[in-house]
Short mmCIF file of N, CA and C in Angstrom, two decimals:
data_model
loop_
_atom_site.label_atom_id
_atom_site.label_comp_id
_atom_site.label_asym_id
_atom_site.label_seq_id
_atom_site.Cartn_x
_atom_site.Cartn_y
_atom_site.Cartn_z
N MET Q 1 -19.50 -37.13 -86.54
CA MET Q 1 -19.19 -36.83 -87.93
C MET Q 1 -19.33 -35.32 -88.16
N LEU Q 2 -18.34 -34.76 -88.79
CA LEU Q 2 -18.36 -33.33 -89.06
C LEU Q 2 -19.37 -32.98 -90.15
N PRO Q 3 -20.01 -31.81 -90.01
CA PRO Q 3 -21.01 -31.40 -91.02
C PRO Q 3 -20.36 -31.00 -92.34
N LYS Q 4 -21.16 -31.00 -93.39
CA LYS Q 4 -20.67 -30.56 -94.70
C LYS Q 4 -20.36 -29.07 -94.64
N LEU Q 5 -19.32 -28.66 -95.37
CA LEU Q 5 -18.85 -27.28 -95.32
C LEU Q 5 -19.92 -26.27 -95.70
N ASN Q 6 -20.73 -26.60 -96.70
CA ASN Q 6 -21.73 -25.63 -97.15
C ASN Q 6 -22.76 -25.31 -96.08
N LYS Q 7 -22.85 -26.13 -95.05
CA LYS Q 7 -23.80 -25.88 -93.97
C LYS Q 7 -23.21 -25.03 -92.85
N ILE Q 8 -21.88 -24.94 -92.80
CA ILE Q 8 -21.25 -24.25 -91.68
C ILE Q 8 -20.32 -23.13 -92.13
N LYS Q 9 -20.38 -22.75 -93.39
CA LYS Q 9 -19.52 -21.68 -93.89
C LYS Q 9 -19.67 -20.43 -93.03
N GLY Q 10 -18.53 -19.81 -92.73
CA GLY Q 10 -18.55 -18.55 -92.01
C GLY Q 10 -18.34 -18.67 -90.51
N ILE Q 11 -18.34 -19.88 -89.98
CA ILE Q 11 -18.06 -20.00 -88.54
C ILE Q 11 -16.57 -20.22 -88.34
N HIS Q 12 -16.08 -19.81 -87.20
CA HIS Q 12 -14.66 -20.01 -86.90
C HIS Q 12 -14.40 -21.50 -86.70
N PRO Q 13 -13.30 -22.02 -87.23
CA PRO Q 13 -13.01 -23.46 -87.07
C PRO Q 13 -12.96 -23.89 -85.61
N GLY Q 14 -12.60 -23.00 -84.71
CA GLY Q 14 -12.56 -23.33 -83.30
C GLY Q 14 -13.92 -23.68 -82.72
N VAL Q 15 -14.97 -23.04 -83.24
CA VAL Q 15 -16.32 -23.35 -82.79
C VAL Q 15 -16.66 -24.79 -83.15
N LEU Q 16 -16.37 -25.15 -84.38
CA LEU Q 16 -16.63 -26.51 -84.85
C LEU Q 16 -15.77 -27.52 -84.08
N LEU Q 17 -14.52 -27.17 -83.86
CA LEU Q 17 -13.60 -28.04 -83.14
C LEU Q 17 -14.11 -28.31 -81.72
N LYS Q 18 -14.52 -27.27 -81.04
CA LYS Q 18 -15.06 -27.41 -79.67
C LYS Q 18 -16.30 -28.28 -79.68
N TRP Q 19 -17.18 -28.04 -80.62
CA TRP Q 19 -18.42 -28.81 -80.73
C TRP Q 19 -18.11 -30.29 -80.94
N GLU Q 20 -17.18 -30.56 -81.82
CA GLU Q 20 -16.83 -31.95 -82.13
C GLU Q 20 -16.13 -32.63 -80.95
N LEU Q 21 -15.27 -31.91 -80.27
CA LEU Q 21 -14.60 -32.47 -79.09
C LEU Q 21 -15.63 -32.79 -78.01
N ASP Q 22 -16.59 -31.89 -77.81
CA ASP Q 22 -17.65 -32.14 -76.83
C ASP Q 22 -18.46 -33.38 -77.20
N ASN Q 23 -18.79 -33.51 -78.49
CA ASN Q 23 -19.56 -34.67 -78.96
C ASN Q 23 -18.81 -35.98 -78.74
N ARG Q 24 -17.51 -35.92 -78.83
CA ARG Q 24 -16.69 -37.13 -78.68
C ARG Q 24 -16.15 -37.29 -77.25
N ASN Q 25 -16.55 -36.42 -76.36
CA ASN Q 25 -16.06 -36.43 -74.98
C ASN Q 25 -14.53 -36.44 -74.90
N LEU Q 26 -13.94 -35.61 -75.71
CA LEU Q 26 -12.48 -35.46 -75.76
C LEU Q 26 -12.08 -34.11 -75.20
N LYS Q 27 -10.95 -34.05 -74.58
CA LYS Q 27 -10.40 -32.77 -74.13
C LYS Q 27 -9.46 -32.25 -75.20
N SER Q 28 -9.29 -30.95 -75.23
CA SER Q 28 -8.40 -30.37 -76.23
C SER Q 28 -6.97 -30.87 -76.05
N SER Q 29 -6.57 -31.13 -74.82
CA SER Q 29 -5.22 -31.65 -74.58
C SER Q 29 -5.06 -33.06 -75.15
N GLN Q 30 -6.13 -33.86 -75.12
CA GLN Q 30 -6.08 -35.20 -75.72
C GLN Q 30 -5.93 -35.10 -77.24
N LEU Q 31 -6.69 -34.19 -77.84
CA LEU Q 31 -6.58 -34.01 -79.28
C LEU Q 31 -5.16 -33.56 -79.64
N ALA Q 32 -4.64 -32.60 -78.89
CA ALA Q 32 -3.29 -32.10 -79.16
C ALA Q 32 -2.27 -33.23 -79.12
N LEU Q 33 -2.38 -34.08 -78.13
CA LEU Q 33 -1.46 -35.21 -78.00
C LEU Q 33 -1.60 -36.17 -79.19
N GLU Q 34 -2.83 -36.45 -79.58
CA GLU Q 34 -3.10 -37.37 -80.68
C GLU Q 34 -2.53 -36.88 -82.03
N ILE Q 35 -2.60 -35.56 -82.25
CA ILE Q 35 -2.15 -35.05 -83.56
C ILE Q 35 -0.75 -34.45 -83.52
N GLY Q 36 -0.12 -34.50 -82.35
CA GLY Q 36 1.25 -33.99 -82.23
C GLY Q 36 1.33 -32.47 -82.29
N GLU Q 37 0.42 -31.83 -81.59
CA GLU Q 37 0.34 -30.36 -81.58
C GLU Q 37 0.39 -29.89 -80.13
N HIS Q 38 0.79 -28.65 -79.91
CA HIS Q 38 0.78 -28.10 -78.56
C HIS Q 38 -0.67 -27.89 -78.11
N LYS Q 39 -0.91 -28.19 -76.82
CA LYS Q 39 -2.28 -28.02 -76.31
C LYS Q 39 -2.68 -26.55 -76.29
N GLN Q 40 -1.70 -25.65 -76.16
CA GLN Q 40 -2.01 -24.22 -76.19
C GLN Q 40 -2.52 -23.79 -77.57
N THR Q 41 -2.00 -24.43 -78.60
CA THR Q 41 -2.43 -24.13 -79.97
C THR Q 41 -3.90 -24.51 -80.15
N ILE Q 42 -4.24 -25.70 -79.71
CA ILE Q 42 -5.63 -26.16 -79.84
C ILE Q 42 -6.56 -25.28 -78.99
N SER Q 43 -6.12 -24.96 -77.78
CA SER Q 43 -6.92 -24.08 -76.91
C SER Q 43 -7.13 -22.72 -77.56
N ALA Q 44 -6.10 -22.15 -78.15
CA ALA Q 44 -6.20 -20.83 -78.79
C ALA Q 44 -7.16 -20.88 -79.97
N ILE Q 45 -7.15 -21.97 -80.71
CA ILE Q 45 -8.09 -22.10 -81.84
C ILE Q 45 -9.51 -22.22 -81.33
N ILE Q 46 -9.72 -23.04 -80.33
CA ILE Q 46 -11.06 -23.21 -79.75
C ILE Q 46 -11.60 -21.88 -79.22
N ASN Q 47 -10.71 -21.05 -78.69
CA ASN Q 47 -11.12 -19.74 -78.15
C ASN Q 47 -11.03 -18.61 -79.17
N LYS Q 48 -10.91 -18.96 -80.43
CA LYS Q 48 -10.88 -18.01 -81.57
C LYS Q 48 -9.75 -16.98 -81.46
N ARG Q 49 -8.66 -17.36 -80.83
CA ARG Q 49 -7.51 -16.47 -80.74
C ARG Q 49 -6.45 -16.81 -81.77
N ARG Q 50 -6.67 -17.90 -82.48
CA ARG Q 50 -5.71 -18.36 -83.47
C ARG Q 50 -6.45 -18.98 -84.64
N ASN Q 51 -5.83 -18.92 -85.81
CA ASN Q 51 -6.43 -19.48 -87.02
C ASN Q 51 -5.80 -20.82 -87.36
N ILE Q 52 -6.47 -21.53 -88.23
CA ILE Q 52 -5.97 -22.80 -88.75
C ILE Q 52 -4.96 -22.51 -89.86
N ASN Q 53 -3.84 -23.24 -89.87
CA ASN Q 53 -2.88 -23.14 -90.95
C ASN Q 53 -2.92 -24.45 -91.74
N PRO Q 54 -2.28 -24.51 -92.91
CA PRO Q 54 -2.36 -25.73 -93.74
C PRO Q 54 -1.88 -26.99 -93.03
N ASN Q 55 -0.77 -26.93 -92.29
CA ASN Q 55 -0.27 -28.12 -91.60
C ASN Q 55 -1.28 -28.63 -90.56
N LEU Q 56 -1.85 -27.72 -89.82
CA LEU Q 56 -2.82 -28.11 -88.80
C LEU Q 56 -4.10 -28.64 -89.45
N SER Q 57 -4.47 -28.07 -90.58
CA SER Q 57 -5.64 -28.55 -91.30
C SER Q 57 -5.47 -30.02 -91.68
N ILE Q 58 -4.28 -30.37 -92.13
CA ILE Q 58 -4.01 -31.76 -92.52
C ILE Q 58 -4.04 -32.67 -91.29
N LYS Q 59 -3.43 -32.22 -90.20
CA LYS Q 59 -3.43 -33.03 -88.97
C LYS Q 59 -4.86 -33.27 -88.47
N LEU Q 60 -5.65 -32.20 -88.43
CA LEU Q 60 -7.03 -32.33 -87.97
C LEU Q 60 -7.85 -33.19 -88.92
N SER Q 61 -7.63 -33.01 -90.20
CA SER Q 61 -8.37 -33.80 -91.19
C SER Q 61 -8.03 -35.28 -91.09
N ASN Q 62 -6.78 -35.60 -90.82
CA ASN Q 62 -6.41 -37.01 -90.63
C ASN Q 62 -7.11 -37.56 -89.39
N PHE Q 63 -7.14 -36.79 -88.31
CA PHE Q 63 -7.78 -37.25 -87.08
C PHE Q 63 -9.28 -37.42 -87.25
N PHE Q 64 -9.93 -36.44 -87.88
CA PHE Q 64 -11.39 -36.47 -88.02
C PHE Q 64 -11.85 -37.17 -89.31
N LYS Q 65 -10.89 -37.65 -90.09
CA LYS Q 65 -11.19 -38.38 -91.34
C LYS Q 65 -12.05 -37.56 -92.31
N THR Q 66 -11.55 -36.37 -92.62
CA THR Q 66 -12.19 -35.50 -93.60
C THR Q 66 -11.20 -35.18 -94.70
N ASP Q 67 -11.62 -34.42 -95.69
CA ASP Q 67 -10.70 -33.98 -96.73
C ASP Q 67 -9.60 -33.14 -96.11
N LYS Q 68 -8.41 -33.18 -96.69
CA LYS Q 68 -7.24 -32.49 -96.15
C LYS Q 68 -7.46 -30.97 -96.03
N ASP Q 69 -8.27 -30.42 -96.92
CA ASP Q 69 -8.48 -28.97 -96.91
C ASP Q 69 -9.74 -28.54 -96.14
N TYR Q 70 -10.40 -29.47 -95.49
CA TYR Q 70 -11.66 -29.18 -94.79
C TYR Q 70 -11.53 -27.98 -93.84
N PHE Q 71 -10.56 -28.04 -92.95
CA PHE Q 71 -10.42 -26.97 -91.97
C PHE Q 71 -9.86 -25.69 -92.58
N MET Q 72 -9.03 -25.81 -93.62
CA MET Q 72 -8.53 -24.60 -94.31
C MET Q 72 -9.66 -23.89 -95.03
N LEU Q 73 -10.54 -24.65 -95.66
CA LEU Q 73 -11.69 -24.05 -96.35
C LEU Q 73 -12.63 -23.37 -95.34
N LEU Q 74 -12.78 -24.01 -94.20
CA LEU Q 74 -13.60 -23.41 -93.15
C LEU Q 74 -12.97 -22.11 -92.65
N GLN Q 75 -11.64 -22.12 -92.48
CA GLN Q 75 -10.92 -20.92 -92.05
C GLN Q 75 -11.04 -19.81 -93.09
N ALA Q 76 -10.87 -20.17 -94.36
CA ALA Q 76 -10.97 -19.18 -95.45
C ALA Q 76 -12.37 -18.57 -95.50
N SER Q 77 -13.37 -19.41 -95.33
CA SER Q 77 -14.76 -18.94 -95.33
C SER Q 77 -15.00 -17.97 -94.18
N TYR Q 78 -14.46 -18.29 -93.00
CA TYR Q 78 -14.59 -17.41 -91.85
C TYR Q 78 -13.87 -16.08 -92.09
N ASP Q 79 -12.65 -16.14 -92.62
CA ASP Q 79 -11.87 -14.93 -92.88
C ASP Q 79 -12.59 -14.01 -93.86
N ILE Q 80 -13.17 -14.59 -94.89
CA ILE Q 80 -13.91 -13.80 -95.88
C ILE Q 80 -15.13 -13.15 -95.24
N LYS Q 81 -15.83 -13.90 -94.40
CA LYS Q 81 -17.00 -13.35 -93.71
C LYS Q 81 -16.60 -12.16 -92.85
N MET Q 82 -15.50 -12.27 -92.12
CA MET Q 82 -15.04 -11.18 -91.26
C MET Q 82 -14.68 -9.93 -92.07
N ILE Q 83 -14.01 -10.12 -93.19
CA ILE Q 83 -13.64 -8.98 -94.05
C ILE Q 83 -14.89 -8.34 -94.63
N ALA Q 84 -15.82 -9.16 -95.09
CA ALA Q 84 -17.06 -8.63 -95.67
C ALA Q 84 -17.85 -7.84 -94.63
N GLU Q 85 -17.90 -8.35 -93.41
CA GLU Q 85 -18.63 -7.63 -92.35
C GLU Q 85 -17.95 -6.32 -92.00
N SER Q 86 -16.63 -6.28 -92.06
CA SER Q 86 -15.93 -5.05 -91.72
C SER Q 86 -16.10 -3.98 -92.81
N GLU Q 87 -16.43 -4.44 -94.02
CA GLU Q 87 -16.65 -3.49 -95.11
C GLU Q 87 -18.04 -2.88 -95.07
N ILE Q 88 -18.91 -3.47 -94.25
CA ILE Q 88 -20.25 -2.95 -94.12
C ILE Q 88 -20.14 -1.54 -93.54
N LYS Q 89 -21.11 -0.76 -93.81
CA LYS Q 89 -21.11 0.65 -93.43
C LYS Q 89 -20.35 0.94 -92.14
N THR Q 90 -19.36 1.81 -92.23
CA THR Q 90 -18.65 2.23 -91.03
C THR Q 90 -19.18 3.57 -90.53
N ILE Q 91 -19.91 4.25 -91.40
CA ILE Q 91 -20.60 5.48 -90.98
C ILE Q 91 -21.97 5.48 -91.64
N PRO Q 92 -22.94 6.10 -91.01
CA PRO Q 92 -24.26 6.18 -91.64
C PRO Q 92 -24.21 7.13 -92.83
N ASN Q 93 -25.30 7.19 -93.55
CA ASN Q 93 -25.41 8.15 -94.66
C ASN Q 93 -25.55 9.53 -94.03
N ILE Q 94 -24.44 10.26 -93.98
CA ILE Q 94 -24.44 11.54 -93.26
C ILE Q 94 -25.25 12.61 -94.00
N ASN Q 95 -25.65 12.34 -95.22
CA ASN Q 95 -26.53 13.27 -95.92
C ASN Q 95 -27.92 13.29 -95.29
N ASN Q 96 -28.24 12.25 -94.51
CA ASN Q 96 -29.54 12.17 -93.86
C ASN Q 96 -29.53 12.68 -92.43
N ILE Q 97 -28.39 13.23 -92.00
CA ILE Q 97 -28.28 13.73 -90.62
C ILE Q 97 -27.80 15.17 -90.63
N ARG Q 98 -28.58 16.02 -89.98
CA ARG Q 98 -28.19 17.44 -89.91
C ARG Q 98 -27.01 17.61 -88.97
N ARG Q 99 -26.05 18.38 -89.40
CA ARG Q 99 -24.85 18.62 -88.59
C ARG Q 99 -25.17 19.39 -87.31
N VAL Q 100 -26.23 20.16 -87.33
CA VAL Q 100 -26.58 20.98 -86.19
C VAL Q 100 -26.92 20.14 -84.95
N ILE Q 101 -27.33 18.89 -85.15
CA ILE Q 101 -27.62 18.01 -84.02
C ILE Q 101 -26.35 17.80 -83.18
N PHE Q 102 -25.21 17.82 -83.86
CA PHE Q 102 -23.93 17.62 -83.17
C PHE Q 102 -23.15 18.94 -83.16
N TRP Q 103 -23.81 20.00 -82.70
CA TRP Q 103 -23.25 21.35 -82.70
C TRP Q 103 -21.98 21.46 -81.86
N ASP Q 104 -21.82 20.60 -80.88
CA ASP Q 104 -20.74 20.74 -79.92
C ASP Q 104 -19.51 19.87 -80.25
N THR Q 105 -19.49 19.31 -81.44
CA THR Q 105 -18.36 18.47 -81.84
C THR Q 105 -18.10 18.63 -83.33
N SER Q 106 -16.92 18.23 -83.75
CA SER Q 106 -16.58 18.27 -85.17
C SER Q 106 -17.25 17.08 -85.84
N PHE Q 107 -18.22 17.35 -86.66
CA PHE Q 107 -19.05 16.31 -87.29
C PHE Q 107 -18.20 15.28 -88.04
N ASN Q 108 -17.17 15.73 -88.72
CA ASN Q 108 -16.34 14.81 -89.52
C ASN Q 108 -15.45 13.92 -88.67
N LYS Q 109 -15.32 14.23 -87.39
CA LYS Q 109 -14.46 13.43 -86.52
C LYS Q 109 -15.24 12.51 -85.58
N ILE Q 110 -16.54 12.41 -85.77
CA ILE Q 110 -17.34 11.55 -84.92
C ILE Q 110 -16.98 10.09 -85.18
N ASP Q 111 -16.71 9.35 -84.11
CA ASP Q 111 -16.49 7.90 -84.21
C ASP Q 111 -17.86 7.25 -83.98
N TRP Q 112 -18.48 6.82 -85.06
CA TRP Q 112 -19.87 6.36 -85.03
C TRP Q 112 -20.04 5.06 -84.24
N ASN Q 113 -18.98 4.30 -84.09
CA ASN Q 113 -19.09 3.06 -83.31
C ASN Q 113 -18.74 3.29 -81.85
N LYS Q 114 -17.67 4.00 -81.61
CA LYS Q 114 -17.23 4.24 -80.23
C LYS Q 114 -18.25 5.07 -79.45
N ASN Q 115 -18.90 6.01 -80.09
CA ASN Q 115 -19.81 6.94 -79.42
C ASN Q 115 -21.29 6.64 -79.69
N LYS Q 116 -21.60 5.39 -80.01
CA LYS Q 116 -22.97 5.09 -80.44
C LYS Q 116 -24.03 5.42 -79.40
N LYS Q 117 -23.73 5.22 -78.12
CA LYS Q 117 -24.72 5.50 -77.07
C LYS Q 117 -25.09 7.00 -77.09
N ALA Q 118 -24.07 7.85 -77.13
CA ALA Q 118 -24.32 9.30 -77.14
C ALA Q 118 -25.01 9.72 -78.44
N ILE Q 119 -24.61 9.12 -79.54
CA ILE Q 119 -25.21 9.46 -80.83
C ILE Q 119 -26.67 9.07 -80.86
N ILE Q 120 -26.96 7.86 -80.41
CA ILE Q 120 -28.34 7.38 -80.40
C ILE Q 120 -29.20 8.29 -79.51
N LYS Q 121 -28.69 8.63 -78.35
CA LYS Q 121 -29.43 9.51 -77.45
C LYS Q 121 -29.68 10.87 -78.11
N ARG Q 122 -28.64 11.44 -78.68
CA ARG Q 122 -28.75 12.76 -79.30
C ARG Q 122 -29.76 12.76 -80.44
N VAL Q 123 -29.70 11.76 -81.29
CA VAL Q 123 -30.62 11.70 -82.44
C VAL Q 123 -32.05 11.45 -81.97
N LEU Q 124 -32.23 10.59 -80.97
CA LEU Q 124 -33.59 10.36 -80.46
C LEU Q 124 -34.15 11.58 -79.74
N GLU Q 125 -33.29 12.40 -79.17
CA GLU Q 125 -33.74 13.62 -78.50
C GLU Q 125 -34.05 14.73 -79.49
N ARG Q 126 -33.20 14.89 -80.50
CA ARG Q 126 -33.26 16.08 -81.34
C ARG Q 126 -33.48 15.80 -82.84
N GLY Q 127 -33.48 14.53 -83.20
CA GLY Q 127 -33.57 14.20 -84.62
C GLY Q 127 -34.97 14.18 -85.17
N ASN Q 128 -35.05 14.32 -86.49
CA ASN Q 128 -36.34 14.19 -87.17
C ASN Q 128 -36.50 12.74 -87.62
N LYS Q 129 -37.59 12.44 -88.28
CA LYS Q 129 -37.91 11.08 -88.70
C LYS Q 129 -36.83 10.50 -89.61
N ILE Q 130 -36.34 11.27 -90.54
CA ILE Q 130 -35.31 10.80 -91.48
C ILE Q 130 -34.03 10.45 -90.73
N GLU Q 131 -33.64 11.31 -89.79
CA GLU Q 131 -32.41 11.07 -89.02
C GLU Q 131 -32.54 9.84 -88.13
N ILE Q 132 -33.68 9.69 -87.50
CA ILE Q 132 -33.91 8.54 -86.63
C ILE Q 132 -33.89 7.25 -87.47
N ASN Q 133 -34.54 7.28 -88.62
CA ASN Q 133 -34.55 6.10 -89.49
C ASN Q 133 -33.14 5.77 -90.00
N GLU Q 134 -32.33 6.77 -90.24
CA GLU Q 134 -30.95 6.54 -90.68
C GLU Q 134 -30.16 5.86 -89.57
N ILE Q 135 -30.32 6.29 -88.35
CA ILE Q 135 -29.62 5.69 -87.22
C ILE Q 135 -30.11 4.26 -86.99
N ILE Q 136 -31.41 4.03 -87.15
CA ILE Q 136 -31.95 2.67 -87.02
C ILE Q 136 -31.36 1.78 -88.11
N SER Q 137 -31.29 2.30 -89.31
CA SER Q 137 -30.72 1.53 -90.43
C SER Q 137 -29.24 1.23 -90.20
N PHE Q 138 -28.52 2.18 -89.64
CA PHE Q 138 -27.08 2.02 -89.43
C PHE Q 138 -26.76 1.06 -88.28
N TYR Q 139 -27.36 1.29 -87.12
CA TYR Q 139 -27.05 0.47 -85.94
C TYR Q 139 -27.89 -0.79 -85.82
N GLY Q 140 -29.12 -0.72 -86.31
CA GLY Q 140 -30.04 -1.85 -86.17
C GLY Q 140 -30.86 -1.69 -84.88
N ARG Q 141 -32.06 -2.19 -84.92
CA ARG Q 141 -32.98 -2.05 -83.78
C ARG Q 141 -32.46 -2.72 -82.51
N LYS Q 142 -31.85 -3.88 -82.67
CA LYS Q 142 -31.35 -4.61 -81.51
C LYS Q 142 -30.29 -3.80 -80.76
N THR Q 143 -29.34 -3.24 -81.48
CA THR Q 143 -28.28 -2.43 -80.87
C THR Q 143 -28.87 -1.19 -80.22
N ILE Q 144 -29.77 -0.54 -80.92
CA ILE Q 144 -30.38 0.69 -80.37
C ILE Q 144 -31.17 0.38 -79.10
N SER Q 145 -31.92 -0.70 -79.12
CA SER Q 145 -32.69 -1.09 -77.94
C SER Q 145 -31.77 -1.34 -76.75
N LYS Q 146 -30.67 -2.02 -77.00
CA LYS Q 146 -29.68 -2.30 -75.94
C LYS Q 146 -29.11 -0.99 -75.39
N GLU Q 147 -28.75 -0.07 -76.26
CA GLU Q 147 -28.18 1.20 -75.83
C GLU Q 147 -29.19 2.05 -75.08
N ILE Q 148 -30.43 2.04 -75.53
CA ILE Q 148 -31.50 2.81 -74.86
C ILE Q 148 -31.64 2.34 -73.42
N LYS Q 149 -31.57 1.05 -73.20
CA LYS Q 149 -31.72 0.49 -71.85
C LYS Q 149 -30.60 0.95 -70.93
N SER Q 150 -29.44 1.28 -71.49
CA SER Q 150 -28.31 1.70 -70.66
C SER Q 150 -28.29 3.23 -70.43
N ILE Q 151 -29.17 3.94 -71.12
CA ILE Q 151 -29.24 5.39 -70.94
C ILE Q 151 -30.11 5.67 -69.71
N LYS Q 152 -29.52 6.34 -68.74
CA LYS Q 152 -30.21 6.58 -67.47
C LYS Q 152 -31.51 7.36 -67.67
N GLU Q 153 -31.38 8.53 -68.28
CA GLU Q 153 -32.57 9.35 -68.52
C GLU Q 153 -32.23 10.45 -69.50
N SER Q 154 -33.27 11.05 -69.99
CA SER Q 154 -33.12 12.20 -70.87
C SER Q 154 -34.05 13.28 -70.37
N ARG Q 155 -33.57 14.50 -70.40
CA ARG Q 155 -34.39 15.62 -69.94
C ARG Q 155 -35.41 16.05 -71.00
N LEU Q 156 -35.23 15.56 -72.20
CA LEU Q 156 -36.13 15.95 -73.28
C LEU Q 156 -37.23 14.90 -73.48
N SER Q 157 -38.45 15.34 -73.48
CA SER Q 157 -39.58 14.41 -73.64
C SER Q 157 -39.60 13.76 -75.01
N SER Q 158 -38.98 14.40 -75.99
CA SER Q 158 -38.94 13.85 -77.34
C SER Q 158 -38.21 12.51 -77.38
N PHE Q 159 -37.29 12.28 -76.46
CA PHE Q 159 -36.54 11.03 -76.39
C PHE Q 159 -37.50 9.84 -76.24
N LYS Q 160 -38.35 9.89 -75.23
CA LYS Q 160 -39.29 8.80 -74.99
C LYS Q 160 -40.35 8.72 -76.09
N LYS Q 161 -40.77 9.86 -76.59
CA LYS Q 161 -41.76 9.88 -77.67
C LYS Q 161 -41.21 9.19 -78.91
N ASN Q 162 -39.97 9.49 -79.26
CA ASN Q 162 -39.37 8.89 -80.45
C ASN Q 162 -39.09 7.40 -80.28
N ILE Q 163 -38.76 6.99 -79.08
CA ILE Q 163 -38.58 5.56 -78.81
C ILE Q 163 -39.89 4.83 -79.05
N LYS Q 164 -40.96 5.41 -78.55
CA LYS Q 164 -42.28 4.80 -78.70
C LYS Q 164 -42.75 4.84 -80.15
N ALA Q 165 -42.57 5.98 -80.80
CA ALA Q 165 -43.03 6.16 -82.18
C ALA Q 165 -42.31 5.21 -83.16
N HIS Q 166 -41.07 4.85 -82.85
CA HIS Q 166 -40.29 4.00 -83.75
C HIS Q 166 -40.15 2.58 -83.23
N ASN Q 167 -40.95 2.23 -82.21
CA ASN Q 167 -40.96 0.88 -81.65
C ASN Q 167 -39.56 0.37 -81.35
N LEU Q 168 -38.82 1.11 -80.55
CA LEU Q 168 -37.42 0.75 -80.30
C LEU Q 168 -37.21 -0.02 -78.99
N ILE Q 169 -38.24 -0.24 -78.24
CA ILE Q 169 -38.12 -1.12 -77.05
C ILE Q 169 -39.25 -2.10 -77.04
#
C-alpha cells in the first residue's frame, strides 16, 4: 500500500515507484506491460531521468488503486522542492569576505559551487573568523569536511588550526 502524500512530499515519484515495485516483487517491465506503457519510460522514471505526466499518473493510480492525481501531486511536490532548493543561496554573503583573500582572481566572477574546494582551502588558510563562519554557513559543515579530506595538504599552518578551531573534521 502506498503511503499518504503528506508523509512523502518532496521525493521523486520514481523513488516511490521503485520502492513499491520492490515490495511487490515486480519488475519495471512487468508494470509497463500491465499499464500499457513503454518499459523505457518506467525505467527512466525510476532512475529520476523522467517526470510523471497526467496520463501516466492515471495509469499508475489505476494499477496501484490510489487517487488519479496521486502521482501528479507527488511530482508537483518534488518539482517545487527542487525549485526551492535552487533558490537557496547561490553565493555567500560577500560582505563577510574580504576580496583580498582572492587577490589572484576577479572576485565577481568566482563560481562558488564549481570552485568550492579551492575557496574552502583559501578561506581556511587566510580567512578570519567571520569569513570562515560565512563559508561554513554557505557550504555546510558536511560539505566542508568532505572537501577538506580531499585536500592533499596546505603549506600554511593556519589551515589545520582553523579546521581544529571550527570543528570541521
